[in-house]
Amino acid sequence: MAFSPLVDELVESLRCLPGVGQKTAQRMAFHLLERGRGGGERLATALQGAMSGVRRCNSCQNFADTEICNLCADEKRRTGTLCVVESPSDLLAIEQAGYYDGSYFVLMGHLSPIDGIGPQEIGIEQLLKRVRGEGVTELILATNPTVEGEATAHYIADRLEGQNVLITRLAHGIPVGGELGYVDGFTLSHAFRGRKPLAD
Amino acid sequence: MAFSPLVDELVESLRCLPGVGQKTAQRMAFHLLERGRGGGERLATALQGAMSGVRRCNSCQNFADTEICNLCADEKRRTGTLCVVESPSDLLAIEQAGYYDGSYFVLMGHLSPIDGIGPQEIGIEQLLKRVRGEGVTELILATNPTVEGEATAHYIADRLEGQNVLITRLAHGIPVGGELGYVDGFTLSHAFRGRKPLAD
Ligand SMILES: [Zn+2]
Ligand SMILES: [Zn+2]
């Protein structure tokens, strides 16, 4: 590059962000240097704080600043229901939907034997301990509807066989507002199997 | 948001980057926290260094760590030819094309009376001083082929009327209305070879 070491290093470092290639990193660096130095300084401080300060909640494995995250510490959340998700962004999507008011457990991934990711690596043992020890009455397995997500859900269900816990999975169907012609066959078949009387 | 103050602040700060909205900022923050803490720490350091350390070159106004930038300090560059660009990314695109071997002057914008941006604001007075004082024989006005870029080029040419300087403009080949920073190297090299006097 034709620039100074400081600019070069900034461009290189920006490429650690997902979806950011050389051109985009350059554009970001120039934007910050030309018109956004305040924002750049704020981002530097936020990165430093988050990279060193953010840990996993001891109870649900979600990102937290403290030993127990805000959600787990919130006594208004029904603790008898536990929703298992693969990632913090899945948890966030559910929170933004605004319907669910129970507790969570964030797996931070899914089972993937080929990559050496077993039950221990994603915290399934800790999840089972919580289910058995905290009187959980319903466990919603909201892992992704992918091969790995399904396998992870089934593994957890198998490990809880014989326990007095209702295990559920989110309903498959046509997305609200979606067009039928664009929905894939598997989803459509699920939607047919799960069809309900128009009464309710 | 459902997360910790540190995560929230990281997401908010990432939105200072151009083209990054709420969803993308979340995805970036989660990526860094889950799989890229080393990269995030490196980016924090790079941002801090660049935001406080990068200045303008005293000679060409380009970004530099030092009083005089690497390009201006390079004695292999022909100093009789001076290429005027609107931004560091334009300079970078020209450097990456690999054809031009003269000096530069980076305006950091274009004339825009409506926004209060006159000759003083983008360094035209300093440019004129350099042209008159350093024995520049050719001045290539490589401002963008937009209304503002053309107006800026003509303003500079007018101010140098009567001076013994060949004033040129890059050849057509650059898409009209396009931005210089996005033009490929071949087109840019052709444009340099086909540059013509500003006959107006
Ligand atoms: Zn928690
Ligand atoms: Zn310079």
PDB file of N, CA and C in Angstrom, chain B residues 81-175:
ATOM      1  N   THR B  81       5.850  16.303 -12.427  1.00  0.00           N
ATOM      2  CA  THR B  81       4.445  16.026 -12.713  1.00  0.00           C
ATOM      3  C   THR B  81       3.682  15.878 -11.401  1.00  0.00           C
ATOM      4  N   LEU B  82       2.553  16.561 -11.320  1.00  0.00           N
ATOM      5  CA  LEU B  82       1.772  16.540 -10.096  1.00  0.00           C
ATOM      6  C   LEU B  82       0.344  16.124 -10.440  1.00  0.00           C
ATOM      7  N   CYS B  83      -0.134  15.115  -9.756  1.00  0.00           N
ATOM      8  CA  CYS B  83      -1.487  14.601 -10.018  1.00  0.00           C
ATOM      9  C   CYS B  83      -2.404  14.992  -8.870  1.00  0.00           C
ATOM     10  N   VAL B  84      -3.486  15.684  -9.182  1.00  0.00           N
ATOM     11  CA  VAL B  84      -4.406  16.165  -8.151  1.00  0.00           C
ATOM     12  C   VAL B  84      -5.608  15.225  -8.047  1.00  0.00           C
ATOM     13  N   VAL B  85      -5.834  14.657  -6.861  1.00  0.00           N
ATOM     14  CA  VAL B  85      -6.983  13.772  -6.652  1.00  0.00           C
ATOM     15  C   VAL B  85      -7.846  14.303  -5.508  1.00  0.00           C
ATOM     16  N   GLU B  86      -9.068  13.790  -5.445  1.00  0.00           N
ATOM     17  CA  GLU B  86      -9.983  14.261  -4.406  1.00  0.00           C
ATOM     18  C   GLU B  86      -9.775  13.579  -3.067  1.00  0.00           C
ATOM     19  N   SER B  87      -9.273  12.327  -3.090  1.00  0.00           N
ATOM     20  CA  SER B  87      -9.209  11.590  -1.823  1.00  0.00           C
ATOM     21  C   SER B  87      -8.083  10.563  -1.815  1.00  0.00           C
ATOM     22  N   PRO B  88      -7.692  10.134  -0.621  1.00  0.00           N
ATOM     23  CA  PRO B  88      -6.670   9.094  -0.499  1.00  0.00           C
ATOM     24  C   PRO B  88      -7.054   7.808  -1.224  1.00  0.00           C
ATOM     25  N   SER B  89      -8.350   7.468  -1.291  1.00  0.00           N
ATOM     26  CA  SER B  89      -8.711   6.226  -1.980  1.00  0.00           C
ATOM     27  C   SER B  89      -8.518   6.363  -3.486  1.00  0.00           C
ATOM     28  N   ASP B  90      -8.694   7.575  -4.014  1.00  0.00           N
ATOM     29  CA  ASP B  90      -8.408   7.794  -5.433  1.00  0.00           C
ATOM     30  C   ASP B  90      -6.909   7.620  -5.691  1.00  0.00           C
ATOM     31  N   LEU B  91      -6.103   8.217  -4.804  1.00  0.00           N
ATOM     32  CA  LEU B  91      -4.647   8.059  -4.913  1.00  0.00           C
ATOM     33  C   LEU B  91      -4.277   6.582  -4.874  1.00  0.00           C
ATOM     34  N   LEU B  92      -4.894   5.853  -3.984  1.00  0.00           N
ATOM     35  CA  LEU B  92      -4.584   4.440  -3.834  1.00  0.00           C
ATOM     36  C   LEU B  92      -4.939   3.660  -5.095  1.00  0.00           C
ATOM     37  N   ALA B  93      -6.088   3.976  -5.686  1.00  0.00           N
ATOM     38  CA  ALA B  93      -6.501   3.295  -6.918  1.00  0.00           C
ATOM     39  C   ALA B  93      -5.479   3.549  -8.030  1.00  0.00           C
ATOM     40  N   ILE B  94      -4.985   4.773  -8.118  1.00  0.00           N
ATOM     41  CA  ILE B  94      -3.992   5.119  -9.149  1.00  0.00           C
ATOM     42  C   ILE B  94      -2.672   4.388  -8.879  1.00  0.00           C
ATOM     43  N   GLU B  95      -2.265   4.374  -7.609  1.00  0.00           N
ATOM     44  CA  GLU B  95      -1.031   3.660  -7.260  1.00  0.00           C
ATOM     45  C   GLU B  95      -1.153   2.174  -7.596  1.00  0.00           C
ATOM     46  N   GLN B  96      -2.319   1.598  -7.342  1.00  0.00           N
ATOM     47  CA  GLN B  96      -2.499   0.171  -7.599  1.00  0.00           C
ATOM     48  C   GLN B  96      -2.540  -0.134  -9.095  1.00  0.00           C
ATOM     49  N   ALA B  97      -2.925   0.855  -9.916  1.00  0.00           N
ATOM     50  CA  ALA B  97      -2.890   0.668 -11.368  1.00  0.00           C
ATOM     51  C   ALA B  97      -1.440   0.535 -11.840  1.00  0.00           C
ATOM     52  N   GLY B  98      -0.529   1.215 -11.125  1.00  0.00           N
ATOM     53  CA  GLY B  98       0.898   1.023 -11.383  1.00  0.00           C
ATOM     54  C   GLY B  98       1.485   1.790 -12.565  1.00  0.00           C
ATOM     55  N   TYR B  99       0.732   2.684 -13.176  1.00  0.00           N
ATOM     56  CA  TYR B  99       1.232   3.397 -14.352  1.00  0.00           C
ATOM     57  C   TYR B  99       1.922   4.701 -14.002  1.00  0.00           C
ATOM     58  N   TYR B 100       1.339   5.424 -13.096  1.00  0.00           N
ATOM     59  CA  TYR B 100       1.785   6.792 -12.803  1.00  0.00           C
ATOM     60  C   TYR B 100       2.979   6.784 -11.843  1.00  0.00           C
ATOM     61  N   ASP B 101       3.981   7.610 -12.142  1.00  0.00           N
ATOM     62  CA  ASP B 101       5.152   7.628 -11.261  1.00  0.00           C
ATOM     63  C   ASP B 101       5.534   9.040 -10.812  1.00  0.00           C
ATOM     64  N   GLY B 102       4.578   9.965 -10.892  1.00  0.00           N
ATOM     65  CA  GLY B 102       4.866  11.329 -10.439  1.00  0.00           C
ATOM     66  C   GLY B 102       4.420  11.563  -9.009  1.00  0.00           C
ATOM     67  N   SER B 103       4.265  12.824  -8.676  1.00  0.00           N
ATOM     68  CA  SER B 103       3.834  13.194  -7.326  1.00  0.00           C
ATOM     69  C   SER B 103       2.320  13.404  -7.289  1.00  0.00           C
ATOM     70  N   TYR B 104       1.810  13.614  -6.076  1.00  0.00           N
ATOM     71  CA  TYR B 104       0.363  13.782  -5.892  1.00  0.00           C
ATOM     72  C   TYR B 104       0.057  15.036  -5.085  1.00  0.00           C
ATOM     73  N   PHE B 105      -1.193  15.437  -5.210  1.00  0.00           N
ATOM     74  CA  PHE B 105      -1.751  16.381  -4.250  1.00  0.00           C
ATOM     75  C   PHE B 105      -3.179  15.923  -3.965  1.00  0.00           C
ATOM     76  N   VAL B 106      -3.471  15.717  -2.677  1.00  0.00           N
ATOM     77  CA  VAL B 106      -4.785  15.169  -2.295  1.00  0.00           C
ATOM     78  C   VAL B 106      -5.656  16.307  -1.753  1.00  0.00           C
ATOM     79  N   LEU B 107      -6.709  16.632  -2.485  1.00  0.00           N
ATOM     80  CA  LEU B 107      -7.552  17.772  -2.103  1.00  0.00           C
ATOM     81  C   LEU B 107      -8.382  17.509  -0.849  1.00  0.00           C
ATOM     82  N   MET B 108      -8.647  16.261  -0.550  1.00  0.00           N
ATOM     83  CA  MET B 108      -9.561  15.919   0.545  1.00  0.00           C
ATOM     84  C   MET B 108     -10.936  16.525   0.292  1.00  0.00           C
ATOM     85  N   GLY B 109     -11.464  16.285  -0.893  1.00  0.00           N
ATOM     86  CA  GLY B 109     -12.800  16.771  -1.219  1.00  0.00           C
ATOM     87  C   GLY B 109     -12.817  17.524  -2.538  1.00  0.00           C
ATOM     88  N   HIS B 110     -13.897  18.218  -2.773  1.00  0.00           N
ATOM     89  CA  HIS B 110     -14.012  19.059  -3.960  1.00  0.00           C
ATOM     90  C   HIS B 110     -14.717  20.344  -3.558  1.00  0.00           C
ATOM     91  N   LEU B 111     -14.642  21.346  -4.425  1.00  0.00           N
ATOM     92  CA  LEU B 111     -15.323  22.605  -4.140  1.00  0.00           C
ATOM     93  C   LEU B 111     -16.820  22.341  -4.023  1.00  0.00           C
ATOM     94  N   SER B 112     -17.436  22.972  -3.030  1.00  0.00           N
ATOM     95  CA  SER B 112     -18.877  22.808  -2.842  1.00  0.00           C
ATOM     96  C   SER B 112     -19.385  24.025  -2.085  1.00  0.00           C
ATOM     97  N   PRO B 113     -19.575  25.118  -2.836  1.00  0.00           N
ATOM     98  CA  PRO B 113     -19.953  26.392  -2.199  1.00  0.00           C
ATOM     99  C   PRO B 113     -21.166  26.249  -1.298  1.00  0.00           C
ATOM    100  N   ILE B 114     -22.113  25.401  -1.708  1.00  0.00           N
ATOM    101  CA  ILE B 114     -23.354  25.218  -0.936  1.00  0.00           C
ATOM    102  C   ILE B 114     -23.067  24.678   0.467  1.00  0.00           C
ATOM    103  N   ASP B 115     -21.965  23.893   0.605  1.00  0.00           N
ATOM    104  CA  ASP B 115     -21.584  23.365   1.919  1.00  0.00           C
ATOM    105  C   ASP B 115     -20.493  24.207   2.572  1.00  0.00           C
ATOM    106  N   GLY B 116     -20.210  25.347   1.975  1.00  0.00           N
ATOM    107  CA  GLY B 116     -19.170  26.210   2.530  1.00  0.00           C
ATOM    108  C   GLY B 116     -17.768  25.690   2.308  1.00  0.00           C
ATOM    109  N   ILE B 117     -17.594  24.840   1.310  1.00  0.00           N
ATOM    110  CA  ILE B 117     -16.264  24.304   1.034  1.00  0.00           C
ATOM    111  C   ILE B 117     -15.665  25.030  -0.157  1.00  0.00           C
ATOM    112  N   GLY B 118     -14.768  25.957   0.144  1.00  0.00           N
ATOM    113  CA  GLY B 118     -14.106  26.763  -0.873  1.00  0.00           C
ATOM    114  C   GLY B 118     -12.668  26.315  -1.071  1.00  0.00           C
ATOM    115  N   PRO B 119     -11.904  27.078  -1.862  1.00  0.00           N
ATOM    116  CA  PRO B 119     -10.511  26.731  -2.184  1.00  0.00           C
ATOM    117  C   PRO B 119      -9.642  26.538  -0.948  1.00  0.00           C
ATOM    118  N   GLN B 120      -9.880  27.360   0.072  1.00  0.00           N
ATOM    119  CA  GLN B 120      -9.075  27.279   1.292  1.00  0.00           C
ATOM    120  C   GLN B 120      -9.301  25.940   1.994  1.00  0.00           C
ATOM    121  N   GLU B 121     -10.555  25.519   2.066  1.00  0.00           N
ATOM    122  CA  GLU B 121     -10.933  24.315   2.822  1.00  0.00           C
ATOM    123  C   GLU B 121     -10.292  23.040   2.263  1.00  0.00           C
ATOM    124  N   ILE B 122     -10.104  22.964   0.954  1.00  0.00           N
ATOM    125  CA  ILE B 122      -9.548  21.733   0.389  1.00  0.00           C
ATOM    126  C   ILE B 122      -8.082  21.896  -0.027  1.00  0.00           C
ATOM    127  N   GLY B 123      -7.487  23.029   0.356  1.00  0.00           N
ATOM    128  CA  GLY B 123      -6.048  23.183   0.172  1.00  0.00           C
ATOM    129  C   GLY B 123      -5.593  23.649  -1.204  1.00  0.00           C
ATOM    130  N   ILE B 124      -6.493  24.283  -1.962  1.00  0.00           N
ATOM    131  CA  ILE B 124      -6.104  24.714  -3.309  1.00  0.00           C
ATOM    132  C   ILE B 124      -5.012  25.787  -3.271  1.00  0.00           C
ATOM    133  N   GLU B 125      -5.062  26.651  -2.262  1.00  0.00           N
ATOM    134  CA  GLU B 125      -4.018  27.682  -2.163  1.00  0.00           C
ATOM    135  C   GLU B 125      -2.640  27.027  -1.992  1.00  0.00           C
ATOM    136  N   GLN B 126      -2.615  25.979  -1.171  1.00  0.00           N
ATOM    137  CA  GLN B 126      -1.340  25.272  -0.945  1.00  0.00           C
ATOM    138  C   GLN B 126      -0.892  24.574  -2.227  1.00  0.00           C
ATOM    139  N   LEU B 127      -1.858  24.031  -2.970  1.00  0.00           N
ATOM    140  CA  LEU B 127      -1.548  23.386  -4.251  1.00  0.00           C
ATOM    141  C   LEU B 127      -0.936  24.398  -5.213  1.00  0.00           C
ATOM    142  N   LEU B 128      -1.552  25.578  -5.323  1.00  0.00           N
ATOM    143  CA  LEU B 128      -1.056  26.601  -6.251  1.00  0.00           C
ATOM    144  C   LEU B 128       0.359  27.028  -5.874  1.00  0.00           C
ATOM    145  N   LYS B 129       0.609  27.160  -4.581  1.00  0.00           N
ATOM    146  CA  LYS B 129       1.939  27.528  -4.097  1.00  0.00           C
ATOM    147  C   LYS B 129       2.958  26.483  -4.546  1.00  0.00           C
ATOM    148  N   ARG B 130       2.573  25.210  -4.423  1.00  0.00           N
ATOM    149  CA  ARG B 130       3.489  24.138  -4.844  1.00  0.00           C
ATOM    150  C   ARG B 130       3.750  24.200  -6.342  1.00  0.00           C
ATOM    151  N   VAL B 131       2.701  24.389  -7.126  1.00  0.00           N
ATOM    152  CA  VAL B 131       2.849  24.415  -8.588  1.00  0.00           C
ATOM    153  C   VAL B 131       3.784  25.545  -8.997  1.00  0.00           C
ATOM    154  N   ARG B 132       3.585  26.706  -8.377  1.00  0.00           N
ATOM    155  CA  ARG B 132       4.399  27.876  -8.752  1.00  0.00           C
ATOM    156  C   ARG B 132       5.813  27.766  -8.220  1.00  0.00           C
ATOM    157  N   GLY B 133       5.957  27.188  -7.048  1.00  0.00           N
ATOM    158  CA  GLY B 133       7.257  27.219  -6.390  1.00  0.00           C
ATOM    159  C   GLY B 133       8.167  26.047  -6.716  1.00  0.00           C
ATOM    160  N   GLU B 134       7.605  24.926  -7.195  1.00  0.00           N
ATOM    161  CA  GLU B 134       8.431  23.731  -7.344  1.00  0.00           C
ATOM    162  C   GLU B 134       8.728  23.367  -8.787  1.00  0.00           C
ATOM    163  N   GLY B 135       8.470  24.273  -9.707  1.00  0.00           N
ATOM    164  CA  GLY B 135       8.764  23.986 -11.104  1.00  0.00           C
ATOM    165  C   GLY B 135       7.994  22.809 -11.663  1.00  0.00           C
ATOM    166  N   VAL B 136       6.702  22.747 -11.320  1.00  0.00           N
ATOM    167  CA  VAL B 136       5.846  21.698 -11.877  1.00  0.00           C
ATOM    168  C   VAL B 136       5.608  21.998 -13.353  1.00  0.00           C
ATOM    169  N   THR B 137       5.855  20.995 -14.220  1.00  0.00           N
ATOM    170  CA  THR B 137       5.678  21.216 -15.660  1.00  0.00           C
ATOM    171  C   THR B 137       4.347  20.666 -16.159  1.00  0.00           C
ATOM    172  N   GLU B 138       3.818  19.632 -15.459  1.00  0.00           N
ATOM    173  CA  GLU B 138       2.491  19.132 -15.841  1.00  0.00           C
ATOM    174  C   GLU B 138       1.637  18.909 -14.602  1.00  0.00           C
ATOM    175  N   LEU B 139       0.432  19.418 -14.686  1.00  0.00           N
ATOM    176  CA  LEU B 139      -0.510  19.237 -13.591  1.00  0.00           C
ATOM    177  C   LEU B 139      -1.679  18.397 -14.108  1.00  0.00           C
ATOM    178  N   ILE B 140      -1.795  17.162 -13.590  1.00  0.00           N
ATOM    179  CA  ILE B 140      -2.877  16.275 -14.020  1.00  0.00           C
ATOM    180  C   ILE B 140      -4.045  16.436 -13.055  1.00  0.00           C
ATOM    181  N   LEU B 141      -5.163  16.936 -13.545  1.00  0.00           N
ATOM    182  CA  LEU B 141      -6.309  17.152 -12.660  1.00  0.00           C
ATOM    183  C   LEU B 141      -7.189  15.903 -12.674  1.00  0.00           C
ATOM    184  N   ALA B 142      -6.912  14.995 -11.737  1.00  0.00           N
ATOM    185  CA  ALA B 142      -7.621  13.706 -11.699  1.00  0.00           C
ATOM    186  C   ALA B 142      -8.757  13.729 -10.686  1.00  0.00           C
ATOM    187  N   THR B 143      -9.456  14.858 -10.623  1.00  0.00           N
ATOM    188  CA  THR B 143     -10.671  14.892  -9.791  1.00  0.00           C
ATOM    189  C   THR B 143     -11.729  14.020 -10.462  1.00  0.00           C
ATOM    190  N   ASN B 144     -12.762  13.635  -9.696  1.00  0.00           N
ATOM    191  CA  ASN B 144     -13.777  12.726 -10.243  1.00  0.00           C
ATOM    192  C   ASN B 144     -14.534  13.349 -11.414  1.00  0.00           C
ATOM    193  N   PRO B 145     -14.976  12.500 -12.382  1.00  0.00           N
ATOM    194  CA  PRO B 145     -15.751  13.005 -13.516  1.00  0.00           C
ATOM    195  C   PRO B 145     -17.205  13.251 -13.132  1.00  0.00           C
ATOM    196  N   THR B 146     -17.388  14.061 -12.082  1.00  0.00           N
ATOM    197  CA  THR B 146     -18.722  14.464 -11.635  1.00  0.00           C
ATOM    198  C   THR B 146     -18.834  15.973 -11.800  1.00  0.00           C
ATOM    199  N   VAL B 147     -19.989  16.511 -11.602  1.00  0.00           N
ATOM    200  CA  VAL B 147     -20.163  17.968 -11.742  1.00  0.00           C
ATOM    201  C   VAL B 147     -19.187  18.701 -10.823  1.00  0.00           C
ATOM    202  N   GLU B 148     -19.114  18.268  -9.551  1.00  0.00           N
ATOM    203  CA  GLU B 148     -18.253  18.958  -8.590  1.00  0.00           C
ATOM    204  C   GLU B 148     -16.775  18.774  -8.921  1.00  0.00           C
ATOM    205  N   GLY B 149     -16.431  17.553  -9.362  1.00  0.00           N
ATOM    206  CA  GLY B 149     -15.045  17.279  -9.719  1.00  0.00           C
ATOM    207  C   GLY B 149     -14.607  18.115 -10.915  1.00  0.00           C
ATOM    208  N   GLU B 150     -15.479  18.208 -11.920  1.00  0.00           N
ATOM    209  CA  GLU B 150     -15.179  19.020 -13.104  1.00  0.00           C
ATOM    210  C   GLU B 150     -15.033  20.491 -12.721  1.00  0.00           C
ATOM    211  N   ALA B 151     -15.952  20.972 -11.881  1.00  0.00           N
ATOM    212  CA  ALA B 151     -15.916  22.368 -11.465  1.00  0.00           C
ATOM    213  C   ALA B 151     -14.623  22.663 -10.712  1.00  0.00           C
ATOM    214  N   THR B 152     -14.213  21.737  -9.869  1.00  0.00           N
ATOM    215  CA  THR B 152     -12.977  21.912  -9.103  1.00  0.00           C
ATOM    216  C   THR B 152     -11.773  21.961 -10.046  1.00  0.00           C
ATOM    217  N   ALA B 153     -11.757  21.061 -11.033  1.00  0.00           N
ATOM    218  CA  ALA B 153     -10.664  21.044 -12.015  1.00  0.00           C
ATOM    219  C   ALA B 153     -10.600  22.368 -12.768  1.00  0.00           C
ATOM    220  N   HIS B 154     -11.753  22.841 -13.213  1.00  0.00           N
ATOM    221  CA  HIS B 154     -11.764  24.098 -13.972  1.00  0.00           C
ATOM    222  C   HIS B 154     -11.346  25.283 -13.116  1.00  0.00           C
ATOM    223  N   TYR B 155     -11.737  25.271 -11.863  1.00  0.00           N
ATOM    224  CA  TYR B 155     -11.335  26.349 -10.970  1.00  0.00           C
ATOM    225  C   TYR B 155      -9.815  26.399 -10.850  1.00  0.00           C
ATOM    226  N   ILE B 156      -9.196  25.239 -10.669  1.00  0.00           N
ATOM    227  CA  ILE B 156      -7.737  25.181 -10.533  1.00  0.00           C
ATOM    228  C   ILE B 156      -7.069  25.643 -11.825  1.00  0.00           C
ATOM    229  N   ALA B 157      -7.598  25.172 -12.961  1.00  0.00           N
ATOM    230  CA  ALA B 157      -7.030  25.565 -14.257  1.00  0.00           C
ATOM    231  C   ALA B 157      -7.111  27.078 -14.443  1.00  0.00           C
ATOM    232  N   ASP B 158      -8.256  27.657 -14.081  1.00  0.00           N
ATOM    233  CA  ASP B 158      -8.425  29.114 -14.216  1.00  0.00           C
ATOM    234  C   ASP B 158      -7.401  29.873 -13.388  1.00  0.00           C
ATOM    235  N   ARG B 159      -7.184  29.386 -12.181  1.00  0.00           N
ATOM    236  CA  ARG B 159      -6.251  30.074 -11.290  1.00  0.00           C
ATOM    237  C   ARG B 159      -4.818  30.011 -11.802  1.00  0.00           C
ATOM    238  N   LEU B 160      -4.532  29.047 -12.698  1.00  0.00           N
ATOM    239  CA  LEU B 160      -3.160  28.898 -13.195  1.00  0.00           C
ATOM    240  C   LEU B 160      -2.992  29.463 -14.604  1.00  0.00           C
ATOM    241  N   GLU B 161      -4.008  30.158 -15.062  1.00  0.00           N
ATOM    242  CA  GLU B 161      -3.927  30.722 -16.406  1.00  0.00           C
ATOM    243  C   GLU B 161      -2.722  31.661 -16.503  1.00  0.00           C
ATOM    244  N   GLY B 162      -1.983  31.548 -17.616  1.00  0.00           N
ATOM    245  CA  GLY B 162      -0.817  32.395 -17.803  1.00  0.00           C
ATOM    246  C   GLY B 162       0.444  31.774 -17.239  1.00  0.00           C
ATOM    247  N   GLN B 163       0.302  30.782 -16.382  1.00  0.00           N
ATOM    248  CA  GLN B 163       1.484  30.077 -15.866  1.00  0.00           C
ATOM    249  C   GLN B 163       1.984  29.099 -16.928  1.00  0.00           C
ATOM    250  N   ASN B 164       3.248  28.823 -16.901  1.00  0.00           N
ATOM    251  CA  ASN B 164       3.833  27.918 -17.891  1.00  0.00           C
ATOM    252  C   ASN B 164       3.712  26.456 -17.420  1.00  0.00           C
ATOM    253  N   VAL B 165       2.486  25.997 -17.290  1.00  0.00           N
ATOM    254  CA  VAL B 165       2.226  24.627 -16.813  1.00  0.00           C
ATOM    255  C   VAL B 165       1.250  23.948 -17.770  1.00  0.00           C
ATOM    256  N   LEU B 166       1.592  22.743 -18.196  1.00  0.00           N
ATOM    257  CA  LEU B 166       0.649  21.968 -19.006  1.00  0.00           C
ATOM    258  C   LEU B 166      -0.399  21.378 -18.062  1.00  0.00           C
ATOM    259  N   ILE B 167      -1.657  21.706 -18.311  1.00  0.00           N
ATOM    260  CA  ILE B 167      -2.731  21.192 -17.450  1.00  0.00           C
ATOM    261  C   ILE B 167      -3.512  20.126 -18.206  1.00  0.00           C
ATOM    262  N   THR B 168      -3.577  18.937 -17.634  1.00  0.00           N
ATOM    263  CA  THR B 168      -4.270  17.841 -18.321  1.00  0.00           C
ATOM    264  C   THR B 168      -5.371  17.251 -17.443  1.00  0.00           C
ATOM    265  N   ARG B 169      -6.223  16.487 -18.121  1.00  0.00           N
ATOM    266  CA  ARG B 169      -7.334  15.824 -17.437  1.00  0.00           C
ATOM    267  C   ARG B 169      -7.272  14.374 -17.896  1.00  0.00           C
ATOM    268  N   LEU B 170      -7.622  13.432 -17.059  1.00  0.00           N
ATOM    269  CA  LEU B 170      -7.560  12.029 -17.467  1.00  0.00           C
ATOM    270  C   LEU B 170      -8.514  11.769 -18.627  1.00  0.00           C
ATOM    271  N   ALA B 171      -8.124  10.855 -19.523  1.00  0.00           N
ATOM    272  CA  ALA B 171      -8.911  10.577 -20.721  1.00  0.00           C
ATOM    273  C   ALA B 171     -10.228   9.920 -20.366  1.00  0.00           C
ATOM    274  N   HIS B 172     -11.166  10.053 -21.281  1.00  0.00           N
ATOM    275  CA  HIS B 172     -12.420   9.311 -21.121  1.00  0.00           C
ATOM    276  C   HIS B 172     -12.125   7.832 -21.194  1.00  0.00           C
ATOM    277  N   GLY B 173     -12.978   7.076 -20.623  1.00  0.00           N
ATOM    278  CA  GLY B 173     -12.686   5.673 -20.339  1.00  0.00           C
ATOM    279  C   GLY B 173     -13.150   5.437 -18.908  1.00  0.00           C
ATOM    280  N   ILE B 174     -13.034   6.505 -18.120  1.00  0.00           N
ATOM    281  CA  ILE B 174     -13.628   6.442 -16.784  1.00  0.00           C
ATOM    282  C   ILE B 174     -15.122   6.676 -16.949  1.00  0.00           C
ATOM    283  N   PRO B 175     -15.954   5.790 -16.416  1.00  0.00           N
ATOM    284  CA  PRO B 175     -17.397   5.963 -16.584  1.00  0.00           C
ATOM    285  C   PRO B 175     -17.844   7.316 -16.041  1.00  0.00           C
TER     286      PRO B 175
END
